[in-house]
Coordinates of C-alpha atoms and ligand atoms in Angstrom, one line a residue:
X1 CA 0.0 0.0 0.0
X2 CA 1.4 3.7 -0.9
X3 CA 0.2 4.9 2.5
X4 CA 2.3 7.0 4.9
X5 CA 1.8 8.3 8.3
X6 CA 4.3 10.5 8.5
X7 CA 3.2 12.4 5.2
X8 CA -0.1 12.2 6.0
X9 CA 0.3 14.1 9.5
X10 CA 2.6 16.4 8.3
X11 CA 0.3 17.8 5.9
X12 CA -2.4 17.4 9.6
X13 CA -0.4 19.9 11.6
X14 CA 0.2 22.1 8.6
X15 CA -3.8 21.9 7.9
X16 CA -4.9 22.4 11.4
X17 CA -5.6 25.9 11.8
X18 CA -9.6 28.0 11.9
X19 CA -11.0 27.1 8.7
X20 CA -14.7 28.3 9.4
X21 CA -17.1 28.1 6.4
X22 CA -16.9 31.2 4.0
X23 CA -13.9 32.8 5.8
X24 CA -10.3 33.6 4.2
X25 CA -8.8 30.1 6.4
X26 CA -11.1 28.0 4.6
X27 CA -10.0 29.5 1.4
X28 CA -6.2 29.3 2.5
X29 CA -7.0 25.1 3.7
X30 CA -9.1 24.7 -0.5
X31 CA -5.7 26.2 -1.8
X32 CA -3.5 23.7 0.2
X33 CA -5.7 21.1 -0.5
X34 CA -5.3 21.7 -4.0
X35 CA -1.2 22.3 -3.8
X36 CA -1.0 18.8 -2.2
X37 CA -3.0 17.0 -5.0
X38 CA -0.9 18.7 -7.7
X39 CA 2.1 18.4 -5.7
X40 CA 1.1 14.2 -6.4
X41 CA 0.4 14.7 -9.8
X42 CA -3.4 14.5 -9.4
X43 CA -5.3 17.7 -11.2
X44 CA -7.3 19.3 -8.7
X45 CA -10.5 21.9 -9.4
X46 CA -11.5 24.3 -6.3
X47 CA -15.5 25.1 -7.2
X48 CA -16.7 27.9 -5.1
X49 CA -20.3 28.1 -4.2
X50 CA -22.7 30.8 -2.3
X51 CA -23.4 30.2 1.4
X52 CA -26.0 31.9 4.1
X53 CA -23.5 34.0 6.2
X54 CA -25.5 36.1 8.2
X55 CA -24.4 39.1 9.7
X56 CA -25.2 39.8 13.0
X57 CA -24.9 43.4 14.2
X58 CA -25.8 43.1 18.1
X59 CA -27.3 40.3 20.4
X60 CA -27.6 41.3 24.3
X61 CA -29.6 39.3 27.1
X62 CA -30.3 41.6 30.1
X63 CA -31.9 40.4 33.2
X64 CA -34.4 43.3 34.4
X65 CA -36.0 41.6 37.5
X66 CA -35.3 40.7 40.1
X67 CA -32.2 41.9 39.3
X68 CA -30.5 43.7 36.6
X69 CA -27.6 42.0 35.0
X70 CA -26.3 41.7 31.7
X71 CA -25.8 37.5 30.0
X72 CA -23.0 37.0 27.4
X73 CA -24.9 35.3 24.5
X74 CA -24.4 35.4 20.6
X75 CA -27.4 35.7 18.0
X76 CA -28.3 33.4 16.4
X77 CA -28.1 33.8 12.2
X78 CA -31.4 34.1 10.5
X79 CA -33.2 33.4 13.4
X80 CA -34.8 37.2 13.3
X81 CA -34.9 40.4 15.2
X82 CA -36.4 42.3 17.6
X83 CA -37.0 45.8 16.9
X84 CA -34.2 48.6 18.6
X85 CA -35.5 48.1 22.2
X86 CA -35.8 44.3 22.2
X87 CA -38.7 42.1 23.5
X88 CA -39.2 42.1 27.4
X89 CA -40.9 39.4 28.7
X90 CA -41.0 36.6 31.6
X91 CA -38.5 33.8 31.1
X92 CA -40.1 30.1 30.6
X93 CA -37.7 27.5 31.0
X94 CA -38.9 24.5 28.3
X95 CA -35.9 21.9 28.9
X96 CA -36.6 20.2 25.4
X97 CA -38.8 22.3 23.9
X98 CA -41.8 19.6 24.0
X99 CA -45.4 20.7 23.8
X100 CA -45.7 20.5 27.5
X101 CA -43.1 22.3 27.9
X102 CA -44.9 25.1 25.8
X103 CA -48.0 25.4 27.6
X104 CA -48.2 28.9 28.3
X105 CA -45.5 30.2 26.4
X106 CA -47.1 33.2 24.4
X107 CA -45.7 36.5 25.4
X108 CA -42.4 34.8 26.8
X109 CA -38.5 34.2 26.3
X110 CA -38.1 30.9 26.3
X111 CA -34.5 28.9 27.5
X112 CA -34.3 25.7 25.6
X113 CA -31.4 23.6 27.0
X114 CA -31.9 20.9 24.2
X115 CA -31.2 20.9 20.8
X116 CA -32.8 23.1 18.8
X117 CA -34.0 20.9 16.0
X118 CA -36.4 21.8 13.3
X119 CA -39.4 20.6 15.0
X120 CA -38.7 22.3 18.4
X121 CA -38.2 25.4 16.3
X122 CA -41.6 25.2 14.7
X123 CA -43.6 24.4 18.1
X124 CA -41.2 27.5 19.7
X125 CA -42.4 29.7 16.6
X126 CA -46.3 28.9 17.0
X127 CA -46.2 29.3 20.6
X128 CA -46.7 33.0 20.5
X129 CA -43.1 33.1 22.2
X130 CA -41.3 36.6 22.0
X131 CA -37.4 34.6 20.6
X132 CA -35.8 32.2 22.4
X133 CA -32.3 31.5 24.3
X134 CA -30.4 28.1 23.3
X135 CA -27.4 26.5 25.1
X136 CA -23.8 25.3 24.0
X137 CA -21.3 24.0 26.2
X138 CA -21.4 22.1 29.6
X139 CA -21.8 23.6 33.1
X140 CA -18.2 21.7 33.9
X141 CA -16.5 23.3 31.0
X142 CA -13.6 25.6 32.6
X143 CA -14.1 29.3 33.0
X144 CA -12.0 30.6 30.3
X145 CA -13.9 28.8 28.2
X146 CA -17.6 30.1 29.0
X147 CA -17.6 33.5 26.4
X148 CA -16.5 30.5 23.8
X149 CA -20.2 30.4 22.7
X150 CA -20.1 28.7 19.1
X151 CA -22.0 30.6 16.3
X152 CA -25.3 28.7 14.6
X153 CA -27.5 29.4 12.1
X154 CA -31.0 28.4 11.6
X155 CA -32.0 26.4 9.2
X156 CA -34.6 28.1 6.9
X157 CA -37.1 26.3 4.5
X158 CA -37.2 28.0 1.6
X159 CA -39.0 31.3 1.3
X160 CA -40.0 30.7 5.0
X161 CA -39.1 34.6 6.2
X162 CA -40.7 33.5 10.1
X163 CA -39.0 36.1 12.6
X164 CA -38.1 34.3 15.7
X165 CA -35.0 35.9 17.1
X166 CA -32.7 34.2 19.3
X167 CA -29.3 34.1 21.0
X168 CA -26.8 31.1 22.2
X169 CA -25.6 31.6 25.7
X170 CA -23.0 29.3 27.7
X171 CA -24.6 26.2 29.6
X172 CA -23.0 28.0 33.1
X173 CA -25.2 30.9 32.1
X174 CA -28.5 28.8 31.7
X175 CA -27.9 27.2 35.1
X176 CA -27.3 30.9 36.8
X177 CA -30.4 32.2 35.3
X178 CA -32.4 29.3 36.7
X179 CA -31.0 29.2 39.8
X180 CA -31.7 33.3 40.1
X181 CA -35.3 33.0 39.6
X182 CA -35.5 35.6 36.5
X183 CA -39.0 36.9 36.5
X184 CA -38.2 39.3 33.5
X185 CA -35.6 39.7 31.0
X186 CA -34.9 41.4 27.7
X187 CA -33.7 40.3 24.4
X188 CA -32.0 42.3 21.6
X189 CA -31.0 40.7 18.3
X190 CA -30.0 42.8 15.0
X191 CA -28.8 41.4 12.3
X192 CA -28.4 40.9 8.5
X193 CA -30.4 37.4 7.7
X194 CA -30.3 37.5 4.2
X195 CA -26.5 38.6 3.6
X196 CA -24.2 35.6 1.6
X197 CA -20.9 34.5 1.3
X198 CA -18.8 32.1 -1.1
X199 CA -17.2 28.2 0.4
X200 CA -15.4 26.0 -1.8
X201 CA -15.0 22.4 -2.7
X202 CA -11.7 20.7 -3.8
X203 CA -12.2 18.3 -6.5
X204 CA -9.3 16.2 -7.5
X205 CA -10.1 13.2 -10.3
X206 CA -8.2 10.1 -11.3
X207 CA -9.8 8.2 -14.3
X208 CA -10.1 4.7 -14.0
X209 CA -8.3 2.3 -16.6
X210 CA -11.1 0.6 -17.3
X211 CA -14.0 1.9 -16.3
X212 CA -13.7 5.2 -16.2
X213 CA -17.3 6.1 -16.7
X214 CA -18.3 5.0 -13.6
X215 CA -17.1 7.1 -10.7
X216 CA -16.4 6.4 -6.7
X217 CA -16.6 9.4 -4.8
X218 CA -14.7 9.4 -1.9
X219 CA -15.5 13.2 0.5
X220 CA -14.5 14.2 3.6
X221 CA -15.4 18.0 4.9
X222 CA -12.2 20.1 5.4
X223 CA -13.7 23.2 7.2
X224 CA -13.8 23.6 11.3
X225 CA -15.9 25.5 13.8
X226 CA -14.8 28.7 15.7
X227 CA -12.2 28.2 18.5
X228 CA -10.8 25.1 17.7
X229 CA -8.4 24.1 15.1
X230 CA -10.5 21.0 13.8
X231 CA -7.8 18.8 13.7
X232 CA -9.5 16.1 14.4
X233 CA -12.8 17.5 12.9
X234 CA -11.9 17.1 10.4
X235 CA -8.1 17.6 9.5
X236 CA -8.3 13.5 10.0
X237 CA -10.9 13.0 7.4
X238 CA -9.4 15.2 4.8
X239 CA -5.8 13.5 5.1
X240 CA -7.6 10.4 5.4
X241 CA -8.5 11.0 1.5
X242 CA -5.3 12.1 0.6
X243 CA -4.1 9.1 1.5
X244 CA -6.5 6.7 -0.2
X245 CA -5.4 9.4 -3.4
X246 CA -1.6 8.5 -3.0
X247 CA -2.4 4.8 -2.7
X248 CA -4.5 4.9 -6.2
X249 CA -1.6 7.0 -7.7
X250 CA 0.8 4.1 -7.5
X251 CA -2.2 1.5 -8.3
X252 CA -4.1 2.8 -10.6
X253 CA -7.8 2.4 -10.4
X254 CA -10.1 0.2 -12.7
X255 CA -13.6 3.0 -12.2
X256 CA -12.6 6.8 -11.8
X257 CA -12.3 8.3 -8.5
X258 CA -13.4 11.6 -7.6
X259 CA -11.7 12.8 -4.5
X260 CA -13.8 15.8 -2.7
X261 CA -12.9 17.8 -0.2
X262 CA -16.1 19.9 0.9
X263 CA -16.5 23.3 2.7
X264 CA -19.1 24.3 4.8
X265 CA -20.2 21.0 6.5
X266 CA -20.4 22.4 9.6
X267 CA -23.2 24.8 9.0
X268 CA -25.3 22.3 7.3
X269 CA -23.4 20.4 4.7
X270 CA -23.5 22.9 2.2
X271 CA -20.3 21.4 0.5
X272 CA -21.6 18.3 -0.5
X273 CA -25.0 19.5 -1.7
X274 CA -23.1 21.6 -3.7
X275 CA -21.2 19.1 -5.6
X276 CA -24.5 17.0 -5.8
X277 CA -26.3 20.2 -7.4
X278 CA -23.1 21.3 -9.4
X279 CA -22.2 17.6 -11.0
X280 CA -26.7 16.7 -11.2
X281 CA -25.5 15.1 -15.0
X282 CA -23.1 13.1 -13.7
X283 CA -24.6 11.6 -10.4
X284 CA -25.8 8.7 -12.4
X285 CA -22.7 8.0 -12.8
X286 CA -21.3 7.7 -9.1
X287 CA -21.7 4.9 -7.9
X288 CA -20.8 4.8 -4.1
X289 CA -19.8 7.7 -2.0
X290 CA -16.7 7.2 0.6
X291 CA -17.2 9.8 3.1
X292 CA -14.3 10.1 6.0
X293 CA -15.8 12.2 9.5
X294 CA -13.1 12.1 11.8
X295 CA -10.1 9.4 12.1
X296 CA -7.1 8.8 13.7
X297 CA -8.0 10.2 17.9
X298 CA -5.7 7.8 20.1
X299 CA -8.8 6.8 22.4
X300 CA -11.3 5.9 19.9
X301 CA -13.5 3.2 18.6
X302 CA -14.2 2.3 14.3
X303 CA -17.8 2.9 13.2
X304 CA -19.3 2.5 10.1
X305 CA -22.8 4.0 8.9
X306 CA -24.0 2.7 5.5
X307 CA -26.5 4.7 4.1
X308 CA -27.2 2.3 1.5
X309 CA -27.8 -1.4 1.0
X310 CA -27.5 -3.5 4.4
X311 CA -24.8 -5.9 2.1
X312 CA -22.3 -3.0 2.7
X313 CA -22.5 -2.9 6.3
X314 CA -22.8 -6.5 6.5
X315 CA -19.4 -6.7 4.5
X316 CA -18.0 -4.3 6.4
X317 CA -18.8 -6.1 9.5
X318 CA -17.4 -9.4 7.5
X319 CA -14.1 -7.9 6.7
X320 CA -13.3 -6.3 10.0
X321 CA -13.4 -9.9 11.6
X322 CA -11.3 -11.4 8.7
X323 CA -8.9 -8.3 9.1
X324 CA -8.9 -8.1 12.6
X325 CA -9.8 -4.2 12.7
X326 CA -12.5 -3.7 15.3
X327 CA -15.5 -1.8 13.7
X328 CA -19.3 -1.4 14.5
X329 CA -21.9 -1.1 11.3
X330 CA -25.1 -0.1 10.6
X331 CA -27.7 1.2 8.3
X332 CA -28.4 5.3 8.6
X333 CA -28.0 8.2 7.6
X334 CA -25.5 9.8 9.1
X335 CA -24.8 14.0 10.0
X336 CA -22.4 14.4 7.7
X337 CA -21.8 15.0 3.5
X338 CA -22.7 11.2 2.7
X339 CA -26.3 12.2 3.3
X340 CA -26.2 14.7 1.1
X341 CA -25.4 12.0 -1.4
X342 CA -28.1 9.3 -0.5
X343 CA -30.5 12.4 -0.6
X344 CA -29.8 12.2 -4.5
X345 CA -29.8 8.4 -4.3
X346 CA -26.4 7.7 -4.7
X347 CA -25.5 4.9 -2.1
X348 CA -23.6 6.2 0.7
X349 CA -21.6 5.6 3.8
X350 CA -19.1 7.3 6.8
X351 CA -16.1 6.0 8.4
X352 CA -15.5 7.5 11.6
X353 CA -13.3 6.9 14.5
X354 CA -15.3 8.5 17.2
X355 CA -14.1 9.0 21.0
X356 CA -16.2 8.0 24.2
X357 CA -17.2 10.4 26.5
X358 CA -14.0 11.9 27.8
X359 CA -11.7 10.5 25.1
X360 CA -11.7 13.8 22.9
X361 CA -14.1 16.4 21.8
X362 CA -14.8 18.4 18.9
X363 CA -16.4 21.7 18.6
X364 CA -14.7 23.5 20.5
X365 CA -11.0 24.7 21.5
X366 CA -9.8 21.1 23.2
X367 CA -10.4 19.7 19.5
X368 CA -6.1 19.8 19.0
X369 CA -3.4 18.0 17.3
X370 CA -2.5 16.5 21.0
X371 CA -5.5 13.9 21.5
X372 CA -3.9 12.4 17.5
X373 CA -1.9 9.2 16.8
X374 CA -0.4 8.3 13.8
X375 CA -0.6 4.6 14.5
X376 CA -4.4 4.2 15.0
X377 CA -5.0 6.6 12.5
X378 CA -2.7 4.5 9.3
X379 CA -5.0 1.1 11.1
X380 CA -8.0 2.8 10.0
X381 CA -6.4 3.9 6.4
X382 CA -5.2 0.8 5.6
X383 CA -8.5 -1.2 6.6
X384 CA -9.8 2.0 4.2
X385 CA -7.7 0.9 1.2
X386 CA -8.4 -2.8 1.2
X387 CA -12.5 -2.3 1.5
X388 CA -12.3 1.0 -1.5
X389 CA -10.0 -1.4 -3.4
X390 CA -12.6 -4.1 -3.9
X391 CA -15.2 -1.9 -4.3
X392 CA -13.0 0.3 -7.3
X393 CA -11.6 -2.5 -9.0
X394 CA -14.8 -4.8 -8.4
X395 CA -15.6 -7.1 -11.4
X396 CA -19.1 -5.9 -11.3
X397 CA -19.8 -3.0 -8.8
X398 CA -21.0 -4.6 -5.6
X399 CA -23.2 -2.2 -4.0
X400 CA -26.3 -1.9 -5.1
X401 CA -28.0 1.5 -6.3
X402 CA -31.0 1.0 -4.8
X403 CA -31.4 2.1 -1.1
X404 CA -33.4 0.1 1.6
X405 CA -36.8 1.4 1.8
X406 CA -36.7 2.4 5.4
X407 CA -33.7 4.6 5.0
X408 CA -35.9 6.2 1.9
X409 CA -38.9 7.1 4.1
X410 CA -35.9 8.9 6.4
X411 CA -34.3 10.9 3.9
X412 CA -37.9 11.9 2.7
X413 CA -38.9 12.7 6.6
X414 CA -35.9 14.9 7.4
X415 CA -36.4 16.2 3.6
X416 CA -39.8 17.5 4.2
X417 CA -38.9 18.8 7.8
X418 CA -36.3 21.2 6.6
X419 CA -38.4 22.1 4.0
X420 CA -35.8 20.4 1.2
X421 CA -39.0 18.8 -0.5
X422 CA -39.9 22.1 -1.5
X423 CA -38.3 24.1 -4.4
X424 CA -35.9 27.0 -3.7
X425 CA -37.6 29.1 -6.6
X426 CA -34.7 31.8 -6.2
X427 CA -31.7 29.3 -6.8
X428 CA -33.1 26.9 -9.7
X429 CA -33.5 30.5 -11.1
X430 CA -30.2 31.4 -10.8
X431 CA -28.8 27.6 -11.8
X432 CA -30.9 28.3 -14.8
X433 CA -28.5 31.4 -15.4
X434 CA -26.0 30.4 -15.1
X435 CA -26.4 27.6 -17.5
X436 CA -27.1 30.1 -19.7
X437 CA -24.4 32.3 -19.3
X438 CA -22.1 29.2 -20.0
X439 CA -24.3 28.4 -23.2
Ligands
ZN1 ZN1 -17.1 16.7 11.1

């Protein structure tokens, strides 16, 4: 196998710096992405597409009774505003944001301590609720690293223009306001919802020898969150690839391989739906989709989720007994770019090397070079090389293109719940001139 460890984690600490969707450092990681692939030989495209980046000009939580005090808290993009003054009301606390939890919630701020997923959102919105606060962190996190709040965005259907404001505070903050008793506080959110920015995909291609209409796509996202470096999420992923590359340089592949590095996972996979919107005429063509979310942490376990015939998994599971490599499978989707792939029905699976609780974390500044090792993370690479190698030089292509009917009725579910169902007007609009323009 043309792996290497060393190479591979050089290229890792050189890669692990702030690469947050739509900023200049994920720009600067697309370009070294792209030097690394050429530096092998391998031509490599970076395709730059538009991303929600709102803007938000102020976001302040102040306690008015029983006490006045001021809670550090970020807004929350696209979520809405309040006009100049803000929205005064009595605090409800609604732990997970059930409908019991909402009795009574019209006229208030609400503190939601769960996650804000797109259901709790549209109960929170219909409850006559002035905005809402949401949490990140935990209440043991260190205190240097409570103002650390991690930006979000709401996820809009589109042409859904709903104004809900909100802000993110620190879990330590939640607990304080609780134990305080807030009778009344007031929220302020201004902010830009509508204002966009440009991410980028890396797209580096080797054609197969004998196939080379038909494509494996192997993807891992290469952008990170704010304060932390991403190493792990996902510097690991996106050497992971480059790795697999360098092995198919030296043994060159029977179908084509598409290797994609995507932007903007982090704020809702935008980098993979890009490629699936931007490459619609070929998607046909791929076959399978390799995606890579996180390898390589030194206390770790292997997962696999196939989101795609249960033969995979099942293989999977088959091979990592014959091989000796330790690794779980299942059938799901999976929060990260394969879904994006299945969503267009091209079969679809993650490798990760996740950490138990304790092990390492991610999303936030203690994801670092430090919790890495080279060792584990080559095990994973190689047991990565033998299972794409089958699959790439397979006689006939072993995984099947249709996808289990259960995981169908999910993709549709979560589809219709964030409104993907539905078409963006605006942007077929604009794919339709830009076709043009390129006629
Ligand atoms: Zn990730």
């Amino acid at each position: 196998m043309n792996i290497c460890k060393d190479r591979a984690f050089e290229v890792l600490k050189r890669l692990s710096f702030s690469r947050i969707a739509g900023t200049p450092g994920e720009l600067e990681a697309a370009e070294l992405l792209k030097a690394e692939c050429e530096k092998a030989g391998v031509p490599a495209v970076i395709e730059a597409f538009e991303i929600d980046m709102p803007e938000i000009h102020e976001a302040k939580l102040t306690v008015t009774k029983p006490e006045v005090c001021e809670i550090r808290c970020i807004g929350i993009g696209k979520s809405g505003n309040t006009p100049d003054e803000g929205v005064t009301g009595p605090l409800l606390y609604i732990e997970d944001g059930l409908e019991a939890n909402l009795i009574d919630a019209k006229g208030k701020i609400l503190l939601l301590t769960g996650m804000a997923k797109p259901e709790v959102l549209e109960r929170m919105r219909k409850s006559g609720a002035l905005g809402y606060i949401a949490c990140h962190g935990s209440i043991y996190d260190p205190e240097e690293m409570i103002p650390e709040i991690r930006t979000r965005n709401e996820r809009r259907k589109p042409g859904e223009d709903a104004n809900f404001p909100g802000v993110v505070i620190h879990m330590t903050d939640a607990a304080k306001l609780l134990n305080m008793g807030v009778e009344e506080i007031t929220l302020v959110v201004k902010q830009d919802c509508d204002k966009k920015g440009t991410s980028h995909n890396v797209v580096a291609t080797i054609e197969g020898t004998e196939k080379p209409e038909e494509i494996i796509a192997f993807s891992a996202h290469f952008d990170s969150v704010i304060y932390g470096t991403g190493a792990w999420d996902n510097g690991t992923g996106s050497i992971t690839i480059m790795e697999i590359m360098h092995h198919f340089i030296k043994n060159p592949p029977k179908r084509t391989l598409k290797f994609v590095w995507c932007g903007s996972e982090e704020i809702g996979l935008c980098g993979s739906k890009a490629y699936c919107e931007d490459h619609k005429d070929e998607m046909d063509k791929h076959l399978f989709n390799i995606n890579v979310d996180m390898t390589g942490v030194l206390i770790g376990y292997e997962t696999a989720v196939c989101s795609c015939d249960e033969v995979v998994a099942k293989h999977i599971d088959f091979m990592g007994k014959v091989e000796g490599f330790p690794i779980t499978t299942k059938v799901d989707m999976y929060p990260s770019d394969s879904s994006s792939f299945a969503r267009v029905g091209v079969p679809a699976m993650t490798f990760a090397r996740l950490a138990p609780k304790g092990g390492a974390e991610i999303h936030s500044r203690r994801d670092i070079f430090e919790v890495l090792d080279a060792t584990a993370f080559i095990k994973t690479v190689e047991f990565m090389v033998k299972f794409s190698e089958q699959v790439v030089n397979a006689r006939v292509c072993p995984v099947p293109r249709e996808l289990p009917k259960e995981l169908k009725e999910k993709i549709e579910k979560t589809a219709k719940m964030m409104g993907l169902d539905k078409k963006d007007e605006k942007k077929e609009e604009k794919a339709d001139e830009k076709k043009a323009e390129n006629k």
